[in-house]
Short mmCIF file of C-alpha atoms in Angstrom, two decimals:
data_model
loop_
_atom_site.label_atom_id
_atom_site.label_comp_id
_atom_site.label_asym_id
_atom_site.label_seq_id
_atom_site.Cartn_x
_atom_site.Cartn_y
_atom_site.Cartn_z
CA UNK B 29 0.00 0.00 0.00
CA UNK B 30 1.23 3.41 -0.79
CA UNK B 31 2.54 5.27 2.23
CA UNK B 32 0.21 3.47 4.60
CA UNK B 33 1.09 3.74 8.26
CA UNK B 34 1.12 0.47 10.04
CA UNK B 35 0.33 0.10 13.68
CA UNK B 36 4.02 -0.03 14.48
CA UNK B 37 4.16 3.70 14.06
CA UNK B 38 6.18 3.82 10.89
CA UNK B 39 5.22 3.99 7.26
CA UNK B 40 5.34 0.86 5.18
CA UNK B 41 5.34 1.42 1.44
CA UNK B 42 3.78 -1.62 -0.13
CA UNK B 43 2.44 -1.45 -3.68
CA UNK B 44 0.01 -3.87 -5.26
CA UNK B 45 0.79 -3.50 -8.93
CA UNK B 46 -1.72 -5.59 -10.84
CA UNK B 47 -0.32 -5.47 -14.36
CA UNK B 48 -2.96 -6.66 -16.77
CA UNK B 49 -0.36 -8.55 -18.81
CA UNK B 50 1.62 -10.12 -16.01
CA UNK B 51 -0.47 -10.99 -13.01
CA UNK B 52 1.22 -13.17 -10.43
CA UNK B 53 -1.46 -14.66 -8.25
CA UNK B 54 0.75 -15.69 -5.36
CA UNK B 55 2.57 -12.38 -5.22
CA UNK B 56 -0.63 -10.38 -5.13
CA UNK B 57 -2.21 -12.70 -2.63
CA UNK B 58 0.74 -12.44 -0.27
CA UNK B 59 1.63 -8.78 -0.69
CA UNK B 60 -1.69 -7.07 -1.30
CA UNK B 61 -3.32 -5.44 1.66
CA UNK B 62 -1.90 -4.14 4.88
CA UNK B 63 -0.51 -5.90 7.86
CA UNK B 64 -1.78 -5.53 11.34
CA UNK B 65 0.21 -4.43 14.30
CA UNK B 66 1.04 -8.00 15.17
CA UNK B 67 3.05 -8.43 12.07
CA UNK B 68 1.02 -11.47 10.96
CA UNK B 69 1.03 -12.70 7.44
CA UNK B 70 -2.63 -11.99 6.99
CA UNK B 71 -2.79 -13.88 3.71
CA UNK B 72 -2.78 -16.98 5.91
CA UNK B 73 -4.69 -15.44 8.79
CA UNK B 74 -5.65 -18.11 11.30
CA UNK B 75 -8.49 -16.77 13.44
CA UNK B 76 -8.25 -19.54 16.04
CA UNK B 77 -4.50 -19.14 16.40
CA UNK B 78 -4.75 -15.37 16.77
CA UNK B 79 -7.77 -15.53 19.07
CA UNK B 80 -6.28 -18.03 21.54
CA UNK B 81 -3.80 -15.71 23.34
CA UNK B 82 -6.37 -12.91 23.40
CA UNK B 83 -8.91 -15.27 24.97
CA UNK B 84 -6.39 -16.33 27.64
CA UNK B 85 -5.54 -12.70 28.38
CA UNK B 86 -9.25 -11.81 28.53
CA UNK B 87 -9.97 -14.59 31.05
CA UNK B 88 -7.08 -13.49 33.24
CA UNK B 89 -8.17 -9.86 32.92
CA UNK B 90 -11.77 -10.59 33.94
CA UNK B 91 -10.54 -12.70 36.86
CA UNK B 92 -8.27 -9.90 38.02
CA UNK B 93 -10.99 -7.30 37.54
CA UNK B 94 -13.75 -9.17 39.39
CA UNK B 95 -11.57 -10.34 42.28
CA UNK B 96 -9.25 -7.36 42.29
CA UNK B 97 -9.76 -6.44 45.93
CA UNK B 98 -9.15 -9.99 47.19
CA UNK B 99 -6.08 -10.41 44.97
CA UNK B 100 -4.64 -7.06 46.05
CA UNK B 101 -5.05 -7.90 49.73
CA UNK B 102 -2.52 -10.73 49.47
CA UNK B 103 1.06 -10.07 50.74
CA UNK B 104 2.75 -7.55 48.42
CA UNK B 105 -0.28 -7.93 46.11
CA UNK B 106 1.45 -11.00 44.74
CA UNK B 107 -1.80 -12.67 43.65
CA UNK B 108 -2.82 -9.62 41.63
CA UNK B 109 0.52 -9.57 39.83
CA UNK B 110 0.36 -13.33 39.29
CA UNK B 111 -2.99 -12.99 37.48
CA UNK B 112 -2.74 -9.64 35.69
CA UNK B 113 0.94 -9.44 34.79
CA UNK B 114 0.74 -12.51 32.48
CA UNK B 115 -2.40 -11.01 30.93
CA UNK B 116 -0.52 -7.76 30.35
CA UNK B 117 2.46 -9.48 28.74
CA UNK B 118 0.31 -11.76 26.57
CA UNK B 119 -1.83 -8.94 25.22
CA UNK B 120 0.82 -6.22 25.15
CA UNK B 121 4.02 -7.99 24.11
CA UNK B 122 3.76 -6.94 20.46
CA UNK B 123 3.17 -3.32 21.46
CA UNK B 124 6.09 -3.34 23.90
CA UNK B 125 8.51 -4.88 21.41
CA UNK B 126 7.33 -2.62 18.60
CA UNK B 127 7.80 0.45 20.78
CA UNK B 128 11.31 -0.76 21.65
CA UNK B 129 12.24 -1.36 18.02
CA UNK B 130 10.87 2.01 16.96
CA UNK B 131 12.87 3.77 19.67
CA UNK B 132 16.04 2.11 18.37
CA UNK B 133 15.13 3.32 14.87
CA UNK B 134 14.50 6.85 16.08
CA UNK B 135 10.69 6.67 15.82
CA UNK B 136 9.89 7.46 19.42
CA UNK B 137 6.59 9.28 19.61
CA UNK B 138 3.95 6.94 18.23
CA UNK B 139 0.88 5.16 19.59
CA UNK B 140 2.96 2.16 20.69
CA UNK B 141 5.24 4.35 22.80
CA UNK B 142 2.27 6.15 24.34
CA UNK B 143 0.52 2.90 25.23
CA UNK B 144 3.75 1.49 26.65
CA UNK B 145 4.52 4.37 29.00
CA UNK B 146 0.85 4.76 29.94
CA UNK B 147 0.47 1.09 30.87
CA UNK B 148 3.81 0.98 32.68
CA UNK B 149 2.66 4.07 34.56
CA UNK B 150 -0.56 2.26 35.47
CA UNK B 151 1.46 -0.66 36.80
CA UNK B 152 3.63 1.75 38.79
CA UNK B 153 0.61 3.20 40.56
CA UNK B 154 -0.84 -0.30 41.08
CA UNK B 155 -3.65 0.05 38.56
CA UNK B 156 -2.98 -3.25 36.85
CA UNK B 157 -6.48 -3.70 35.38
CA UNK B 158 -6.10 -0.36 33.57
CA UNK B 159 -2.80 -1.47 32.03
CA UNK B 160 -4.20 -4.79 30.86
CA UNK B 161 -7.39 -3.21 29.51
CA UNK B 162 -5.51 -0.80 27.24
CA UNK B 163 -3.39 -3.56 25.71
CA UNK B 164 -6.22 -6.09 25.50
CA UNK B 165 -8.69 -3.75 23.77
CA UNK B 166 -6.02 -2.70 21.31
CA UNK B 167 -5.29 -6.34 20.44
CA UNK B 168 -9.00 -7.03 19.94
CA UNK B 169 -9.13 -4.19 17.42
CA UNK B 170 -6.03 -5.52 15.70
CA UNK B 171 -7.59 -8.99 15.57
CA UNK B 172 -10.60 -7.65 13.68
CA UNK B 173 -8.37 -5.73 11.30
CA UNK B 174 -6.17 -8.76 10.65
CA UNK B 175 -9.22 -10.90 9.97
CA UNK B 176 -10.72 -8.39 7.54
CA UNK B 177 -7.46 -7.93 5.64
CA UNK B 178 -6.99 -11.70 5.37
CA UNK B 179 -10.52 -12.05 4.04
CA UNK B 180 -9.92 -9.26 1.52
CA UNK B 181 -6.74 -10.93 0.30
CA UNK B 182 -8.54 -14.21 -0.24
CA UNK B 183 -11.23 -12.36 -2.19
CA UNK B 184 -8.63 -10.60 -4.33
CA UNK B 185 -6.83 -13.88 -5.01
CA UNK B 186 -10.10 -15.49 -6.10
CA UNK B 187 -10.86 -12.47 -8.28
CA UNK B 188 -7.51 -12.63 -10.03
CA UNK B 189 -8.15 -16.25 -10.96
CA UNK B 190 -10.95 -15.15 -13.31
CA UNK B 191 -8.48 -13.28 -15.50
CA UNK B 192 -8.28 -15.00 -18.92
CA UNK B 193 -4.77 -16.00 -19.96
CA UNK B 194 -5.32 -16.58 -23.67
CA UNK B 195 -7.62 -15.96 -26.62
CA UNK B 196 -8.24 -18.15 -29.67
CA UNK B 197 -7.94 -15.63 -32.50
CA UNK B 198 -9.41 -16.70 -35.88
CA UNK B 199 -7.41 -15.43 -38.85
CA UNK B 200 -8.31 -16.62 -42.37
CA UNK B 201 -9.83 -19.82 -41.03
CA UNK B 202 -6.85 -20.61 -38.79
CA UNK B 203 -6.93 -20.44 -34.98
CA UNK B 204 -4.00 -18.79 -33.20
CA UNK B 205 -3.60 -18.73 -29.43
CA UNK B 206 -2.64 -15.18 -28.45
CA UNK B 207 -2.65 -12.96 -25.38
CA UNK B 208 -5.97 -11.12 -24.89
CA UNK B 209 -4.11 -7.80 -24.89
CA UNK B 210 -3.07 -8.30 -28.54
CA UNK B 211 -6.62 -8.76 -29.87
CA UNK B 212 -8.16 -5.72 -31.57
CA UNK B 213 -11.76 -4.54 -31.72
CA UNK B 214 -13.52 -6.28 -34.61
CA UNK B 215 -11.34 -9.40 -34.50
CA UNK B 216 -13.10 -12.75 -34.26
CA UNK B 217 -12.27 -15.19 -31.47
CA UNK B 218 -13.39 -18.74 -30.74
CA UNK B 219 -14.31 -19.83 -27.23
CA UNK B 220 -14.37 -23.57 -26.61
CA UNK B 221 -16.41 -25.29 -23.87
CA UNK B 222 -14.71 -24.95 -20.50
CA UNK B 223 -12.69 -21.89 -21.49
CA UNK B 224 -12.90 -18.41 -20.01
CA UNK B 225 -14.25 -15.61 -22.14
CA UNK B 226 -11.14 -13.49 -22.77
CA UNK B 227 -12.78 -10.28 -24.07
CA UNK B 228 -16.13 -8.58 -24.28
CA UNK B 229 -17.91 -9.23 -27.55
CA UNK B 230 -20.97 -10.12 -29.62
CA UNK B 231 -21.79 -13.72 -30.40
CA UNK B 232 -21.74 -14.53 -34.15
CA UNK B 233 -22.20 -18.29 -34.03
CA UNK B 234 -23.08 -20.95 -31.48
CA UNK B 235 -25.25 -21.36 -28.44
CA UNK B 236 -24.08 -22.17 -24.95
CA UNK B 237 -24.52 -21.77 -21.23
CA UNK B 238 -22.09 -19.36 -19.59
CA UNK B 239 -21.16 -19.13 -15.93
CA UNK B 240 -21.37 -15.47 -14.88
CA UNK B 241 -20.81 -16.01 -11.15
CA UNK B 242 -17.30 -14.50 -11.17
CA UNK B 243 -18.71 -11.17 -12.37
CA UNK B 244 -22.27 -11.05 -11.06
CA UNK B 245 -22.40 -13.62 -8.26
CA UNK B 246 -25.31 -15.31 -10.02
CA UNK B 247 -25.00 -19.08 -9.58
CA UNK B 248 -27.40 -20.09 -12.38
CA UNK B 249 -25.71 -20.28 -15.81
CA UNK B 250 -27.04 -17.94 -18.49
CA UNK B 251 -28.04 -19.05 -21.97
CA UNK B 252 -26.42 -17.12 -24.82
CA UNK B 253 -27.06 -17.23 -28.56
CA UNK B 254 -26.10 -15.32 -31.75
CA UNK B 255 -26.73 -11.62 -31.33
CA UNK B 256 -26.13 -11.80 -27.57
CA UNK B 257 -23.10 -10.55 -25.72
CA UNK B 258 -20.51 -12.16 -23.46
CA UNK B 259 -18.16 -10.42 -21.05
CA UNK B 260 -14.56 -11.19 -20.18
CA UNK B 261 -14.33 -13.36 -17.09
CA UNK B 262 -17.38 -15.49 -17.86
CA UNK B 263 -16.87 -19.22 -18.40
CA UNK B 264 -18.24 -21.00 -21.45
CA UNK B 265 -19.78 -24.23 -20.23
CA UNK B 266 -21.24 -26.17 -23.13
CA UNK B 267 -21.19 -25.06 -26.79
CA UNK B 268 -18.56 -23.60 -29.12
CA UNK B 269 -18.91 -19.83 -29.49
CA UNK B 270 -17.63 -17.53 -32.20
CA UNK B 271 -17.44 -13.94 -30.94
CA UNK B 272 -16.62 -10.59 -32.53
CA UNK B 273 -14.61 -8.50 -30.07
CA UNK B 274 -16.32 -5.23 -29.12
CA UNK B 275 -13.79 -3.81 -26.66
CA UNK B 276 -10.02 -4.04 -26.23
CA UNK B 277 -8.86 -6.00 -23.19
CA UNK B 278 -7.99 -2.78 -21.31
CA UNK B 279 -11.66 -1.75 -21.46
CA UNK B 280 -13.13 -5.19 -20.79
CA UNK B 281 -15.17 -6.01 -17.71
CA UNK B 282 -12.49 -8.10 -16.01
CA UNK B 283 -9.78 -5.48 -16.68
CA UNK B 284 -11.96 -2.78 -15.10
CA UNK B 285 -12.51 -4.96 -12.03
CA UNK B 286 -8.77 -5.63 -11.72
CA UNK B 287 -8.12 -1.90 -12.07
CA UNK B 288 -10.53 -1.19 -9.21
CA UNK B 289 -8.77 -3.80 -7.09
CA UNK B 290 -5.41 -2.25 -7.86
CA UNK B 291 -6.57 1.25 -6.98
CA UNK B 292 -8.26 0.09 -3.79
CA UNK B 293 -5.12 -1.78 -2.75
CA UNK B 294 -2.66 1.01 -3.52
CA UNK B 295 -4.56 3.77 -1.74
CA UNK B 296 -5.41 4.11 1.91
CA UNK B 297 -8.11 6.37 3.27
CA UNK B 298 -7.00 9.42 5.25
CA UNK B 299 -9.04 8.15 8.19
CA UNK B 300 -6.93 5.00 8.31
CA UNK B 301 -3.76 7.11 8.43
CA UNK B 302 -5.12 9.44 11.11
CA UNK B 303 -4.06 7.55 14.23
CA UNK B 304 -0.35 7.61 13.33
CA UNK B 305 -0.48 11.31 12.41
CA UNK B 306 -2.42 12.02 15.59
CA UNK B 307 0.02 10.09 17.79
CA UNK B 308 3.00 11.87 16.26
CA UNK B 309 1.86 15.13 17.84
CA UNK B 310 -0.30 13.95 20.71
CA UNK B 311 2.31 11.64 22.29
CA UNK B 312 5.09 14.20 22.87
CA UNK B 313 2.54 16.69 24.24
CA UNK B 314 1.29 14.14 26.78
CA UNK B 315 4.79 12.96 27.70
CA UNK B 316 6.20 16.44 28.27
CA UNK B 317 3.07 17.56 30.09
CA UNK B 318 3.38 14.58 32.43
CA UNK B 319 7.04 15.39 33.02
CA UNK B 320 6.06 18.96 33.83
CA UNK B 321 3.44 17.73 36.30
CA UNK B 322 6.05 15.52 37.99
CA UNK B 323 8.86 18.10 38.11
CA UNK B 324 7.49 21.64 38.34
CA UNK B 325 4.98 21.59 41.25
CA UNK B 326 7.51 20.28 43.82
CA UNK B 327 9.84 23.10 42.76
CA UNK B 328 7.23 25.86 42.66
CA UNK B 329 4.57 24.94 45.25
CA UNK B 330 5.20 25.00 48.94
CA UNK B 331 4.43 21.67 50.62
CA UNK B 332 4.24 19.73 47.33
CA UNK B 333 6.04 16.41 47.51
CA UNK B 334 7.85 14.68 44.70
CA UNK B 335 6.06 11.35 45.33
CA UNK B 336 2.62 12.93 45.23
CA UNK B 337 3.16 14.75 41.92
CA UNK B 338 4.95 11.82 40.32
CA UNK B 339 1.85 9.77 41.11
CA UNK B 340 -0.34 12.45 39.53
CA UNK B 341 1.89 12.54 36.45
CA UNK B 342 1.46 8.79 36.06
CA UNK B 343 -2.29 9.17 36.45
CA UNK B 344 -2.22 11.78 33.68
CA UNK B 345 -0.37 9.35 31.42
CA UNK B 346 -2.92 6.60 32.08
CA UNK B 347 -6.02 8.73 31.46
CA UNK B 348 -4.51 10.39 28.37
CA UNK B 349 -3.90 7.13 26.51
CA UNK B 350 -6.46 7.29 23.68
CA UNK B 351 -7.29 3.59 23.69
CA UNK B 352 -10.76 4.26 22.30
CA UNK B 353 -9.28 6.07 19.31
CA UNK B 354 -6.62 3.40 18.81
CA UNK B 355 -9.32 0.72 18.78
CA UNK B 356 -11.77 2.64 16.59
CA UNK B 357 -9.48 2.82 13.54
CA UNK B 358 -8.98 -0.95 13.05
CA UNK B 359 -12.59 -1.62 13.96
CA UNK B 360 -13.72 0.97 11.42
CA UNK B 361 -11.43 -0.64 8.86
CA UNK B 362 -13.01 -4.01 9.66
CA UNK B 363 -16.46 -2.52 9.15
#
């Protein structure tokens, strides 16, 4: 995708170039679309595999949330940490590692960094459920996005399989197998039973049933006869058809569909890019404001203690983490 921000906080330039003359199914299927923050290969998205750790983290989170008071009343709150810390690491490990990698690359202020310091701040002030909730909800949103992208890739792969690879061009009574792109308007082609219709055209001879499901979704074959039309991407099921080409391949139905797929894959809506742009400015503001809350009042206010204002700075970090916004973007993309 062109200049599409991933959830790691850096731009990933990934183009889906669907050349009408050289379409590589596997390449498009594996490279088209965007990755989620987990870094999955969403062309082989396994919902059960991705859902399992989130389900474990959710069970631990609900246990820690419901029995939080009892768990916290154990010596050194060890029971609370035993339940919620694994939930935090399971749900937040990808965010933590991504934030660390981005810091090493010089990309500090992104949504991963903000979630990391906010959740670590929550742990520091013994608000473990808050820390787990931020990471868990984010992963749920990423799960939906990963699922939707995987489904889109499978759909695109299936769509590309309808592209005709050859055309039987009739020239002076002889049949030559040529690429559909080389056939001109007015040329006559022959479509045998079982073959894909390579170009849009008018039927001159023959009757047949054609499968239009790849273009229209209609499962019942359509009967065609001389004077009727066929569209590229249909499948000739029974009779031999002789067709006069009415449009070049570039203007055929299947080429237009592939063009739409290419454009949809190479462009990303501004809304989908918003969270990374937002975090680029929002994160440093929150971080420096929290530092100011921790440092300035003890220096300027009489009776203010460093511990008290450090606690308040951590609270500010926790409440300023825009987990709802972070979740809404992948969920909107899923929708």
